[in-house]
Amino acid sequence: MATFPSLNIPPELLQELSKYTTPTGLADYAALAVLGGLGATYLSKGRLWDRPDPLAYLMYERPQLKNGGQAGSANKETRNIAQKMEETGKNIVVFWGSQSGTAEGFAHRLAREISIRWGQEAMTADLSDYDPVTISEIPIAKLAIFVVSTYGEGDPSDNTAEFWSWISKASDVSLSNLRYAAFGLGNTNYKFYNKVVDVVVEGLDKLGAGALMPVGKANDAEGATEEDFMSWKEDLFAVFKDKLGFQEVEAKYIPSLKVEEDESLEPIDLHHGEPSNRNEAPKAAAQSSAVRTLSISESRELFNSSDRHCLHMDVDLSSQPEMSYKTGDHLAIWPGNPDVEVERLLDVLGISSRRDIPLIIKALDPATKITIPTPTSAIAIFRYYLEICAPVNRDTIRDLAQFAPTPDAKAYLLRLGQDKDTYANFITCTHINLGRLLQLACPEKVWDSIPLSYLVETLSHIRPRFYSISSSSVVSPRKPSITAIVSTTSLPDNPDELIHGVTSNYLLAISQQARSQQHPSGITYHLNGPSDALQGGKVFAHIRRSKFKLPALGKTPLIMVAAGTGIAPFRAFISERCQVLKIGKEVGPMILFFGCRSPEEDYIYRDELEEMQTALGGRLRIVTAFSRQHGTPRRYVQDRVGELEDDVVRMIDEGSNFYLCGRAGMAREVEKVVGKTMMKVKGWSETEVNAWSKTIKKKNKWQEDVWG
């Protein structure tokens, strides 16, 4: 403990000083409070209130929404996967690591097919639910299968993070008893294609695990993920038969869930569609706020086009004091399915009249997790919990044949599901979600033999869609905004057949309702939400933290490259820089490269950008690239970056941060151009460029917020 020498101040002097240091009125106490607050802010560096209480959401949650509403969920599950397999009698585990839900869906499909087609007891396992080291305890008589996705700069999904860290560093563990197979989901538009599965396989092999077959990989850039998975799956099943001696049995649906009606329950007991993200992997949960109902305070169109729509929406956080955001974060919107598809599915299943009957979902298999809140109802399941608008894959089409109401319908589904070319040709002219498929296969009868449990197990669950926040938390702290392009595409061989993106068209319907207008395509949604929770133009949403951030120093130069709605976070960045300049702080030079079709149609935020450019007094340069401007050749942002190579290199040398936002293919092309520019201007080799690239990314001087 530190000690201090006596100052030997005379008592008389201390008494005199106390007259001036003791508060004597309200003004003195107020001044002390302000000084104390300023001191606390300085000493804490903002930690006291810059970060919300991580447990604050508990005050706002309905207890019945937790853990899917299941009784007994308080019993702590084991985190030892070998023990779990032993307790549940499983001899094959399919681990999954998924960000968007695709890998998770593949894992569930694979485990179910292993069970019904090969008679093997299989389970799925979220990688974040188990301690990674416990895979070393899986005995040699059992198998492990890994289905993992890669996104961004070779990053693992949130629920893979703990396993990723362990497999990358473990050295004193033996996996000599582990037999495994692995499949990765990736996209060649990203620089590190399928890096996660490569790292996982390398780590498993290093620790002595034995691979049953070569690693499988899917490439979403070619739209081949589904077929890549099915091809690899058949190779895996050939290994089952030829190497492991498994006997194939007649495929027949064996439910792992039970969905039954319980009319003794009252509406107040049910989950009517309220979403929750509190069961996410720990990493994802730590980065996200809880889901709340938020009002849309303003919505406006950004495109000057009759057939294309882009929305700017301001969302109001005033009613949710525990929610906050920072510039560069994402807003997640939880959509509802369109009425036409909900009604179509209820009708074709023959349960339209029983849509509101209370349903209880129970696990028949102890290894099965119930992820839909229970009790609930059919209308809630189809409107808010299942992705009923997504295309139906060949595996599911083939499985549905066993429930066909007529021999002709069964033959139709088998022909479509078993032949790759027939399926491929069909989907180029017809959008086949589940309801449409069943209507096409047998329009004259209802499919009342399809168990609801099958649909709950088979269809993907609705997930939120993430939008880059296009406002600055400094300028607009309680009203984050998003920029959403409305997705409507036509089929290659049938231009009249339109496919409407679920969430963006849901937002368009809300925007049109505020103007007392209909959706341009006549699509309707239950916009009031479950139990009228969204009445008055509200949405279910949550904030997700992002690493896509401005540098701490306002004088740091910025190079920003965006295409389309990728401009959203840069609108926020530039707005914040304007505010920094307004209060007298130094602001560094900036270049914004922005690409769209034409200046007349979709140059969004043009007036705002030009106003901010004027306010910044020459500190912002806007460089445009138009791909469909009449009378001029197509130009893309990567072309403009190459044209201004000297300026780009100079700013990089001056310490500029480099940002990219938009599609992954665009980001890849821009990075190629920058790499070639550095080689040309600086005389570097490709090895030197790669080393430089790794260094600046590690320092967060190069950041990307990309998709697709």
XYZ file of C-alpha atoms in Angstrom:
708
model
C 0.000 0.000 0.000
C 1.365 3.429 -0.942
C 2.072 5.955 1.858
C 2.217 9.717 1.641
C 4.334 12.132 3.754
C 2.576 14.553 6.096
C 2.133 18.030 4.636
C 2.192 19.673 8.140
C -0.504 22.217 7.233
C -1.497 24.375 10.234
C -5.035 23.643 11.566
C -5.982 27.322 11.271
C -5.211 27.293 7.542
C -7.183 24.095 6.985
C -10.190 25.646 8.733
C -9.965 28.754 6.536
C -9.645 26.657 3.352
C -12.698 24.593 4.285
C -14.877 27.711 3.945
C -14.107 27.763 0.229
C -14.202 24.020 -0.473
C -17.467 23.089 1.257
C -20.576 23.229 -1.016
C -22.970 25.901 0.203
C -25.848 25.737 -2.255
C -27.637 23.889 -5.045
C -25.394 25.394 -7.706
C -22.278 24.068 -5.938
C -23.693 20.564 -5.678
C -24.720 20.640 -9.352
C -21.236 21.774 -10.354
C -19.665 18.959 -8.334
C -21.997 16.429 -9.978
C -21.035 17.618 -13.461
C -17.319 17.559 -12.618
C -17.664 14.113 -11.110
C -19.441 12.840 -14.225
C -16.807 14.296 -16.522
C -14.070 12.758 -14.430
C -15.721 9.366 -14.482
C -16.130 9.561 -18.266
C -12.474 10.422 -18.728
C -11.166 7.779 -16.356
C -13.441 5.026 -17.683
C -12.779 5.877 -21.352
C -16.498 5.465 -21.926
C -16.679 1.990 -20.443
C -19.283 2.941 -17.880
C -22.048 3.653 -20.354
C -20.601 3.065 -23.808
C -21.325 -0.607 -23.284
C -24.855 -1.592 -22.206
C -25.402 -3.979 -19.343
C -25.169 -7.456 -20.969
C -27.922 -8.732 -18.663
C -30.264 -5.784 -19.163
C -32.351 -7.718 -21.681
C -33.526 -10.051 -18.895
C -35.718 -7.249 -17.527
C -37.605 -7.112 -20.817
C -38.034 -10.810 -21.619
C -41.126 -12.901 -21.234
C -40.048 -15.971 -19.242
C -42.240 -18.285 -21.336
C -40.220 -17.412 -24.472
C -36.995 -18.758 -23.054
C -35.691 -22.172 -24.169
C -38.543 -22.651 -26.576
C -41.066 -22.697 -23.765
C -40.147 -26.239 -22.809
C -40.517 -27.597 -19.344
C -37.465 -29.117 -17.807
C -35.061 -27.061 -19.911
C -33.304 -25.957 -16.766
C -31.611 -29.362 -16.606
C -28.044 -28.683 -17.639
C -27.000 -30.546 -20.788
C -23.634 -32.270 -20.904
C -20.931 -30.571 -22.970
C -19.159 -33.871 -23.549
C -20.137 -35.115 -27.022
C -18.897 -38.661 -26.383
C -21.019 -38.841 -23.248
C -24.039 -37.423 -25.124
C -23.679 -40.050 -27.859
C -23.418 -42.815 -25.259
C -26.440 -41.556 -23.295
C -28.634 -41.296 -26.401
C -27.408 -44.457 -28.123
C -25.987 -42.658 -31.179
C -23.114 -44.004 -33.233
C -22.829 -41.153 -35.766
C -22.700 -37.432 -34.983
C -23.021 -34.723 -37.628
C -21.409 -31.525 -36.334
C -22.453 -28.275 -37.963
C -21.020 -24.775 -38.123
C -23.397 -22.383 -39.840
C -23.829 -18.615 -40.195
C -26.836 -18.339 -42.503
C -28.447 -21.699 -41.712
C -27.496 -23.628 -44.863
C -24.862 -25.849 -43.243
C -27.201 -26.470 -40.317
C -29.946 -27.543 -42.715
C -27.571 -29.902 -44.522
C -26.500 -31.443 -41.217
C -30.082 -32.160 -40.162
C -30.933 -33.617 -43.570
C -27.858 -35.815 -43.532
C -28.435 -37.149 -40.020
C -32.075 -37.904 -40.794
C -31.214 -39.710 -44.037
C -28.497 -41.745 -42.327
C -31.090 -42.876 -39.812
C -33.881 -43.775 -42.229
C -31.804 -45.024 -45.192
C -29.029 -46.854 -43.387
C -30.636 -47.736 -40.071
C -27.853 -46.015 -38.139
C -28.525 -43.987 -34.995
C -27.402 -40.480 -35.962
C -27.622 -37.076 -34.276
C -26.709 -33.502 -35.145
C -24.572 -31.310 -32.908
C -24.093 -27.558 -32.819
C -20.319 -27.121 -32.499
C -20.810 -24.470 -29.816
C -22.804 -26.867 -27.602
C -19.866 -29.164 -26.797
C -16.326 -28.848 -25.483
C -14.058 -29.447 -28.510
C -11.575 -31.614 -26.617
C -14.299 -34.200 -25.925
C -14.261 -35.370 -29.557
C -11.090 -37.217 -28.537
C -13.306 -39.465 -26.399
C -15.480 -40.618 -29.311
C -14.650 -44.340 -29.661
C -13.373 -45.855 -32.903
C -16.664 -47.718 -33.393
C -18.461 -44.402 -33.940
C -18.211 -41.747 -36.651
C -18.028 -37.957 -36.750
C -19.070 -35.861 -39.740
C -18.320 -32.136 -40.004
C -20.436 -29.768 -42.132
C -18.988 -26.264 -41.816
C -19.289 -22.983 -43.699
C -16.798 -20.229 -44.497
C -17.766 -16.578 -44.809
C -15.995 -13.254 -45.155
C -12.209 -13.303 -45.057
C -11.992 -17.027 -44.408
C -13.860 -16.651 -41.121
C -15.635 -19.417 -39.220
C -19.299 -19.061 -38.301
C -20.058 -17.730 -34.830
C -20.937 -21.174 -33.497
C -17.675 -22.616 -34.883
C -15.402 -20.069 -33.178
C -14.551 -22.129 -30.077
C -13.894 -25.310 -32.044
C -11.907 -23.338 -34.652
C -9.648 -21.892 -31.972
C -9.109 -25.313 -30.396
C -8.419 -27.278 -33.596
C -5.988 -24.567 -34.759
C -3.915 -24.701 -31.553
C -4.332 -28.169 -29.987
C -1.138 -30.210 -29.863
C -1.282 -32.498 -26.829
C -4.447 -34.388 -27.829
C -4.732 -37.647 -29.744
C -7.597 -38.213 -32.156
C -6.289 -41.583 -33.358
C -9.631 -43.227 -32.511
C -11.672 -40.698 -34.514
C -12.993 -41.623 -37.961
C -14.473 -38.681 -39.809
C -15.762 -37.128 -43.032
C -16.022 -33.410 -43.779
C -17.930 -31.112 -46.108
C -17.383 -27.369 -46.504
C -19.600 -24.592 -47.815
C -17.860 -21.683 -49.488
C -17.860 -19.225 -52.362
C -15.042 -18.598 -54.853
C -16.006 -14.927 -54.958
C -14.213 -14.709 -51.625
C -10.429 -14.839 -51.481
C -10.268 -17.667 -48.934
C -12.573 -20.218 -50.523
C -13.626 -22.910 -48.036
C -10.782 -22.044 -45.675
C -12.686 -23.209 -42.582
C -13.125 -26.816 -43.703
C -9.485 -26.866 -44.858
C -8.296 -25.737 -41.417
C -10.589 -28.233 -39.674
C -9.396 -31.152 -41.796
C -5.753 -30.126 -41.409
C -6.183 -29.973 -37.629
C -7.973 -33.322 -37.411
C -5.335 -35.037 -39.526
C -2.509 -33.466 -37.524
C -3.982 -34.917 -34.337
C -4.201 -38.396 -35.851
C -7.839 -38.639 -36.970
C -8.596 -40.892 -39.907
C -10.515 -39.524 -42.910
C -13.072 -41.883 -44.449
C -12.976 -40.026 -47.783
C -11.646 -36.822 -49.403
C -13.120 -33.562 -48.122
C -16.152 -32.290 -50.034
C -16.623 -28.647 -51.020
C -19.559 -26.588 -52.271
C -19.231 -23.434 -54.373
C -22.110 -21.015 -53.954
C -20.664 -18.647 -56.574
C -21.933 -21.051 -59.231
C -25.227 -21.700 -57.459
C -24.124 -25.310 -57.063
C -24.176 -25.675 -53.268
C -27.199 -27.991 -53.229
C -25.948 -30.314 -55.965
C -22.392 -30.293 -54.592
C -23.747 -31.453 -51.246
C -25.904 -34.184 -52.758
C -23.016 -35.484 -54.868
C -20.736 -35.626 -51.825
C -23.500 -37.274 -49.786
C -23.829 -40.105 -52.308
C -20.051 -40.606 -52.183
C -20.322 -40.810 -48.392
C -23.079 -43.400 -48.657
C -20.918 -45.425 -51.043
C -18.280 -45.469 -48.285
C -20.949 -46.623 -45.824
C -21.794 -49.545 -48.086
C -18.428 -50.540 -49.540
C -16.012 -49.774 -46.692
C -18.104 -49.928 -43.531
C -20.521 -52.659 -44.555
C -23.692 -50.746 -43.643
C -26.890 -52.256 -45.034
C -29.265 -49.915 -46.865
C -32.903 -50.218 -45.803
C -36.157 -48.952 -47.273
C -36.373 -45.224 -46.632
C -39.342 -44.334 -44.485
C -39.896 -41.243 -42.365
C -39.076 -41.789 -38.695
C -40.047 -38.714 -36.674
C -37.726 -37.307 -34.036
C -40.420 -34.790 -33.034
C -44.081 -35.083 -32.158
C -46.469 -32.261 -32.992
C -49.874 -32.738 -31.413
C -52.961 -30.632 -30.803
C -53.929 -29.622 -27.279
C -57.192 -27.708 -27.218
C -57.011 -27.311 -23.450
C -54.504 -24.490 -23.920
C -55.615 -20.872 -24.130
C -54.280 -18.287 -26.626
C -52.358 -16.602 -23.809
C -50.345 -19.812 -23.370
C -49.112 -19.849 -26.967
C -46.174 -18.433 -28.889
C -47.811 -16.576 -31.747
C -44.649 -15.823 -33.712
C -42.484 -13.625 -31.496
C -38.829 -14.277 -32.474
C -35.938 -14.696 -30.071
C -32.185 -14.800 -30.619
C -31.172 -15.675 -27.058
C -30.356 -19.297 -27.947
C -27.571 -18.321 -30.330
C -23.957 -19.426 -29.974
C -22.179 -17.498 -27.195
C -20.134 -15.428 -29.650
C -23.192 -14.405 -31.669
C -25.233 -13.690 -28.535
C -22.487 -11.448 -27.159
C -22.500 -9.394 -30.366
C -26.266 -8.907 -30.528
C -28.955 -7.153 -28.549
C -32.178 -8.990 -27.753
C -34.991 -8.855 -30.325
C -37.391 -5.978 -29.737
C -40.355 -4.313 -31.451
C -39.175 -1.083 -33.092
C -41.187 1.598 -34.856
C -40.334 2.722 -38.370
C -40.461 6.483 -38.036
C -39.815 7.324 -41.682
C -39.580 5.486 -44.988
C -38.847 6.813 -48.453
C -38.011 5.546 -51.943
C -34.481 6.117 -53.210
C -34.772 4.905 -56.829
C -36.245 6.908 -59.687
C -37.728 3.802 -61.272
C -41.215 2.361 -61.670
C -40.174 -1.299 -61.492
C -37.257 -1.243 -59.051
C -37.434 -0.175 -55.418
C -34.871 0.812 -52.821
C -35.963 1.906 -49.362
C -34.439 4.230 -46.811
C -35.950 3.515 -43.395
C -35.412 5.233 -40.067
C -36.021 2.989 -37.062
C -36.841 4.492 -33.668
C -35.102 3.102 -30.553
C -36.891 5.481 -28.156
C -39.200 2.791 -26.787
C -36.262 0.458 -26.046
C -33.860 2.344 -23.746
C -31.579 -0.687 -23.368
C -30.817 -0.764 -27.117
C -28.045 1.266 -28.706
C -25.861 1.113 -31.788
C -22.525 2.352 -33.045
C -21.675 3.606 -36.513
C -20.974 0.611 -38.753
C -23.234 -1.864 -36.894
C -25.981 -3.957 -38.494
C -29.734 -3.962 -37.950
C -31.384 -7.384 -38.175
C -34.980 -7.512 -39.406
C -37.168 -10.552 -38.655
C -39.750 -10.931 -41.455
C -43.065 -12.700 -41.807
C -44.050 -14.862 -44.791
C -46.497 -13.459 -47.385
C -50.164 -14.283 -46.868
C -50.553 -15.994 -50.249
C -47.893 -18.606 -49.440
C -49.145 -19.165 -45.890
C -52.705 -19.728 -47.132
C -51.511 -21.920 -50.003
C -49.675 -24.256 -47.640
C -52.487 -24.423 -45.081
C -54.965 -25.254 -47.871
C -52.857 -27.872 -49.602
C -52.207 -29.641 -46.279
C -55.909 -29.556 -45.449
C -55.459 -27.784 -42.104
C -56.743 -24.306 -42.918
C -59.701 -24.681 -40.555
C -57.415 -25.800 -37.699
C -54.795 -23.088 -38.112
C -55.351 -21.635 -34.633
C -55.588 -24.916 -32.669
C -52.842 -25.028 -29.999
C -49.931 -27.313 -30.894
C -47.332 -28.810 -28.584
C -43.974 -29.861 -30.012
C -42.193 -32.643 -28.139
C -38.860 -34.366 -28.759
C -39.141 -38.124 -29.314
C -35.372 -38.443 -29.564
C -33.337 -37.225 -26.563
C -30.657 -35.902 -28.929
C -33.125 -33.615 -30.734
C -33.308 -29.921 -29.844
C -36.657 -28.168 -30.242
C -35.913 -24.826 -31.849
C -39.467 -23.605 -32.500
C -41.103 -22.097 -29.406
C -43.802 -24.371 -28.015
C -46.762 -24.403 -27.504
C -47.718 -22.623 -30.706
C -50.087 -22.988 -33.691
C -49.945 -23.924 -37.363
C -50.555 -20.330 -38.456
C -47.630 -19.107 -36.333
C -45.345 -21.878 -37.611
C -46.004 -21.095 -41.273
C -46.201 -17.331 -40.910
C -43.211 -16.661 -38.644
C -41.104 -19.729 -37.870
C -40.480 -21.695 -41.112
C -38.986 -20.609 -44.462
C -41.924 -21.716 -46.607
C -40.954 -19.541 -49.604
C -37.583 -21.185 -50.247
C -37.075 -23.577 -53.193
C -37.516 -27.261 -52.362
C -34.362 -29.352 -52.825
C -34.267 -32.716 -54.581
C -33.801 -34.667 -51.359
C -37.007 -33.249 -49.922
C -38.941 -33.763 -53.175
C -37.944 -37.427 -53.154
C -38.901 -37.777 -49.473
C -42.314 -36.177 -50.036
C -43.213 -38.947 -52.477
C -43.973 -41.305 -49.571
C -46.820 -38.984 -48.496
C -48.352 -38.546 -51.969
C -52.164 -38.881 -52.068
C -52.157 -40.592 -55.502
C -49.818 -42.925 -57.449
C -49.448 -40.286 -60.179
C -48.361 -37.657 -57.644
C -45.816 -40.083 -56.207
C -44.398 -40.842 -59.651
C -44.229 -37.118 -60.444
C -42.201 -36.352 -57.318
C -39.870 -39.319 -57.758
C -39.146 -38.370 -61.354
C -38.422 -34.769 -60.341
C -36.409 -35.641 -57.244
C -34.281 -38.467 -58.607
C -33.103 -36.922 -61.868
C -30.693 -34.005 -61.596
C -31.252 -32.737 -65.151
C -35.053 -32.947 -64.914
C -34.945 -30.927 -61.696
C -32.500 -28.362 -63.127
C -34.633 -27.809 -66.219
C -37.777 -27.522 -64.113
C -36.491 -24.821 -61.768
C -35.368 -22.586 -64.629
C -39.025 -21.957 -65.477
C -40.902 -22.627 -62.215
C -40.323 -21.361 -58.672
C -41.157 -24.373 -56.496
C -41.586 -23.641 -52.839
C -43.331 -26.340 -50.833
C -46.914 -25.162 -51.299
C -46.544 -24.671 -55.053
C -44.824 -28.039 -55.474
C -47.607 -29.942 -53.731
C -50.243 -28.122 -55.786
C -48.446 -28.960 -59.021
C -47.943 -32.617 -58.101
C -51.590 -33.195 -57.148
C -53.932 -30.196 -57.510
C -57.120 -32.179 -56.936
C -56.374 -33.603 -53.465
C -55.054 -32.375 -50.113
C -51.807 -33.756 -48.740
C -53.204 -34.563 -45.320
C -50.799 -37.455 -44.713
C -47.772 -35.166 -44.365
C -47.055 -34.919 -40.633
C -46.446 -31.440 -39.266
C -43.440 -32.926 -37.486
C -41.895 -33.700 -40.885
C -42.214 -30.074 -41.990
C -40.819 -28.748 -38.702
C -37.834 -31.101 -39.030
C -37.284 -30.548 -42.759
C -37.901 -26.885 -43.596
C -35.340 -24.256 -42.635
C -36.308 -21.867 -39.866
C -36.788 -18.193 -40.595
C -33.681 -16.190 -39.801
C -33.240 -12.442 -39.679
C -31.813 -10.493 -42.591
C -28.977 -8.109 -41.734
C -28.704 -4.571 -43.090
C -25.730 -2.242 -42.699
C -26.848 0.775 -40.703
C -26.641 3.869 -42.909
C -26.712 6.494 -40.147
C -24.109 7.727 -37.678
C -24.676 7.054 -33.999
C -23.073 10.446 -33.295
C -25.519 12.314 -35.518
C -28.614 10.147 -34.949
C -28.097 8.093 -31.779
C -31.716 6.946 -31.312
C -32.764 6.573 -34.951
C -30.609 4.154 -36.917
C -31.456 3.920 -40.598
C -31.149 1.106 -43.126
C -30.954 1.044 -46.916
C -32.754 -1.946 -48.441
C -32.998 -2.827 -52.104
C -36.221 -4.729 -52.799
C -35.401 -8.099 -54.339
C -37.642 -9.241 -57.194
C -36.143 -11.505 -59.868
C -37.538 -13.421 -62.827
C -36.709 -16.977 -63.862
C -34.340 -17.499 -66.840
C -36.871 -19.394 -68.966
C -40.006 -17.676 -67.680
C -39.677 -13.877 -67.347
C -43.278 -13.603 -66.135
C -42.567 -15.819 -63.111
C -41.300 -13.471 -60.381
C -39.518 -14.471 -57.197
C -39.952 -11.929 -54.419
C -37.335 -11.679 -51.675
C -39.083 -12.301 -48.364
C -37.685 -9.584 -46.099
C -37.214 -6.742 -48.569
C -40.766 -7.118 -49.891
C -42.032 -7.362 -46.320
C -40.378 -3.988 -45.657
C -41.821 -2.576 -48.881
C -45.308 -3.630 -47.778
C -44.820 -1.815 -44.450
C -43.591 1.277 -46.295
C -46.564 1.235 -48.671
C -49.032 0.724 -45.812
C -47.753 3.924 -44.175
C -48.804 5.733 -47.367
C -52.161 3.890 -47.475
C -50.972 2.125 -50.615
C -50.676 -1.520 -51.648
C -47.512 -3.442 -52.432
C -46.777 -2.868 -56.169
C -47.148 -6.601 -56.845
C -50.214 -6.972 -54.653
C -48.400 -9.055 -52.022
C -49.907 -8.853 -48.533
C -48.511 -9.719 -45.117
C -49.941 -9.912 -41.624
C -48.304 -6.594 -40.812
C -49.892 -6.249 -37.376
C -47.707 -9.144 -36.267
C -48.360 -11.783 -33.626
C -50.884 -10.589 -31.016
C -50.888 -7.207 -32.845
C -47.399 -6.531 -31.458
C -46.358 -4.757 -34.670
C -49.443 -2.614 -35.155
C -48.700 0.902 -36.338
C -45.687 0.206 -38.535
C -43.327 -1.757 -36.299
C -40.846 -4.565 -36.910
C -39.091 -7.193 -34.854
C -35.404 -6.283 -34.940
C -32.121 -6.409 -33.093
C -28.707 -4.729 -33.320
C -25.604 -6.743 -34.204
C -22.202 -5.305 -33.412
C -19.762 -5.030 -36.303
C -16.017 -4.620 -36.693
C -16.575 -2.392 -39.724
C -15.631 0.837 -37.973
C -14.159 4.260 -38.521
C -10.632 4.779 -37.208
C -10.327 6.384 -33.789
C -8.553 9.430 -35.245
C -10.687 11.682 -37.415
C -7.642 12.829 -39.384
C -6.970 9.313 -40.730
C -7.508 9.265 -44.523
C -10.283 6.991 -45.857
C -10.694 5.119 -49.129
C -14.254 3.785 -49.438
C -15.439 1.529 -52.262
C -19.128 0.669 -52.650
C -21.585 -0.604 -55.210
C -25.365 -0.260 -54.909
C -26.662 -0.392 -51.347
C -23.084 -1.030 -50.211
C -22.924 2.741 -49.866
C -25.032 2.506 -46.674
C -22.240 2.452 -44.043
C -20.257 5.077 -45.967
C -23.189 7.472 -45.779
C -22.848 7.008 -42.015
C -19.047 7.404 -42.059
C -19.135 10.625 -44.067
C -21.989 12.028 -41.972
C -19.948 11.420 -38.833
C -16.884 13.067 -40.348
C -19.036 16.129 -41.130
C -20.078 16.295 -37.486
C -16.480 15.949 -36.315
C -15.471 18.841 -38.574
C -18.427 20.928 -37.346
C -17.199 20.782 -33.741
C -13.757 21.967 -34.787
C -11.825 18.676 -34.980
C -9.431 17.806 -37.782
C -10.764 15.546 -40.562
C -8.578 13.625 -42.997
C -9.014 13.370 -46.790
C -11.490 10.827 -48.193
C -12.234 9.208 -51.546
C -15.570 7.495 -52.138
C -15.767 5.170 -55.150
C -19.428 4.452 -55.868
C -20.907 2.257 -58.590
C -24.487 1.825 -59.804
C -26.388 1.472 -63.079
C -26.972 5.099 -64.051
C -27.012 8.566 -62.454
C -30.707 9.002 -63.307
C -32.035 5.697 -61.951
C -30.170 4.474 -58.873
C -27.535 6.956 -57.743
C -28.876 6.842 -54.194
C -28.177 9.615 -51.678
C -26.705 11.776 -54.449
C -27.995 15.096 -53.104
C -26.934 14.249 -49.537
C -23.463 13.197 -50.663
C -22.955 16.379 -52.645
C -24.118 18.483 -49.691
C -21.681 16.691 -47.387
C -18.937 17.079 -49.972
C -19.507 20.845 -49.900
C -19.603 20.904 -46.084
C -16.291 19.050 -45.920
C -14.612 21.725 -48.007
C -12.614 19.592 -50.421
C -11.839 16.800 -47.972
C -14.168 14.378 -49.816
C -13.779 13.283 -53.423
C -16.605 11.262 -55.012
C -15.679 9.024 -57.951
C -18.590 7.351 -59.746
C -18.840 4.302 -62.008
C -21.992 3.681 -64.067
C -22.537 0.288 -65.670
C -25.603 1.171 -67.777
C -25.306 4.859 -68.584
C -26.636 5.576 -72.053
C -23.976 6.385 -74.613
C -20.958 5.467 -72.458
C -19.050 2.200 -71.980
C -19.704 0.133 -68.843
C -17.525 1.113 -65.930
C -17.264 -0.537 -62.531
C -15.713 0.633 -59.291
C -12.652 -1.561 -59.805
C -12.049 0.244 -63.111
C -12.134 3.634 -61.390
C -9.821 2.442 -58.607
C -7.343 1.413 -61.294
C -7.656 4.757 -63.090
C -6.796 6.633 -59.888
C -3.961 4.309 -58.945
C -1.499 7.090 -58.043
C -3.972 8.731 -55.660
C -4.880 5.377 -54.104
C -1.249 4.429 -53.470
C -0.454 7.883 -52.106
C -3.323 7.740 -49.629
C -2.386 4.213 -48.562
C 1.171 5.417 -47.954
C -0.262 8.254 -45.861
C -1.954 5.730 -43.581
C -5.400 5.549 -45.145
C -7.952 2.963 -44.069
C -9.403 1.016 -46.998
C -13.085 -0.032 -46.837
C -15.179 -2.202 -49.163
C -18.938 -2.750 -48.983
C -21.090 -4.616 -51.485
C -21.013 -7.971 -53.210
C -18.061 -10.276 -52.594
C -17.286 -10.494 -56.319
C -16.835 -6.725 -56.475
C -14.575 -6.746 -53.413
C -12.431 -9.492 -54.905
C -11.972 -7.562 -58.167
C -11.082 -4.349 -56.306
C -8.496 -6.193 -54.223
C -6.954 -7.616 -57.399
C -6.695 -4.128 -58.903
C -5.103 -2.704 -55.741
C -2.627 -5.591 -55.646
C -1.600 -5.053 -59.276
C -1.341 -1.309 -58.625
C 1.040 -1.852 -55.692
C 3.166 -4.166 -57.826
C 3.272 -1.608 -60.634
C 3.885 1.548 -58.605
C 6.176 0.078 -55.958
C 7.794 -2.678 -57.990
C 6.688 -5.345 -55.507
C 6.495 -9.050 -56.190
C 3.276 -11.013 -55.683
C 4.732 -12.421 -52.457
C 5.378 -8.905 -51.152
C 1.837 -7.804 -52.049
C 0.368 -10.822 -50.218
C 2.475 -10.078 -47.132
C 1.398 -6.430 -47.205
C -2.241 -7.438 -47.610
C -2.099 -9.736 -44.584
C -0.452 -7.042 -42.484
C -2.953 -4.257 -43.175
C -5.901 -6.605 -42.657
C -4.463 -7.730 -39.345
C -4.201 -4.071 -38.317
C -7.814 -3.429 -39.451
C -6.548 -0.971 -42.048
C -8.395 -2.970 -44.709
C -12.005 -3.816 -43.808
C -14.798 -5.483 -45.761
C -18.556 -5.737 -45.248
C -19.557 -7.959 -48.161
C -22.101 -10.608 -49.094
C -23.021 -13.078 -51.857
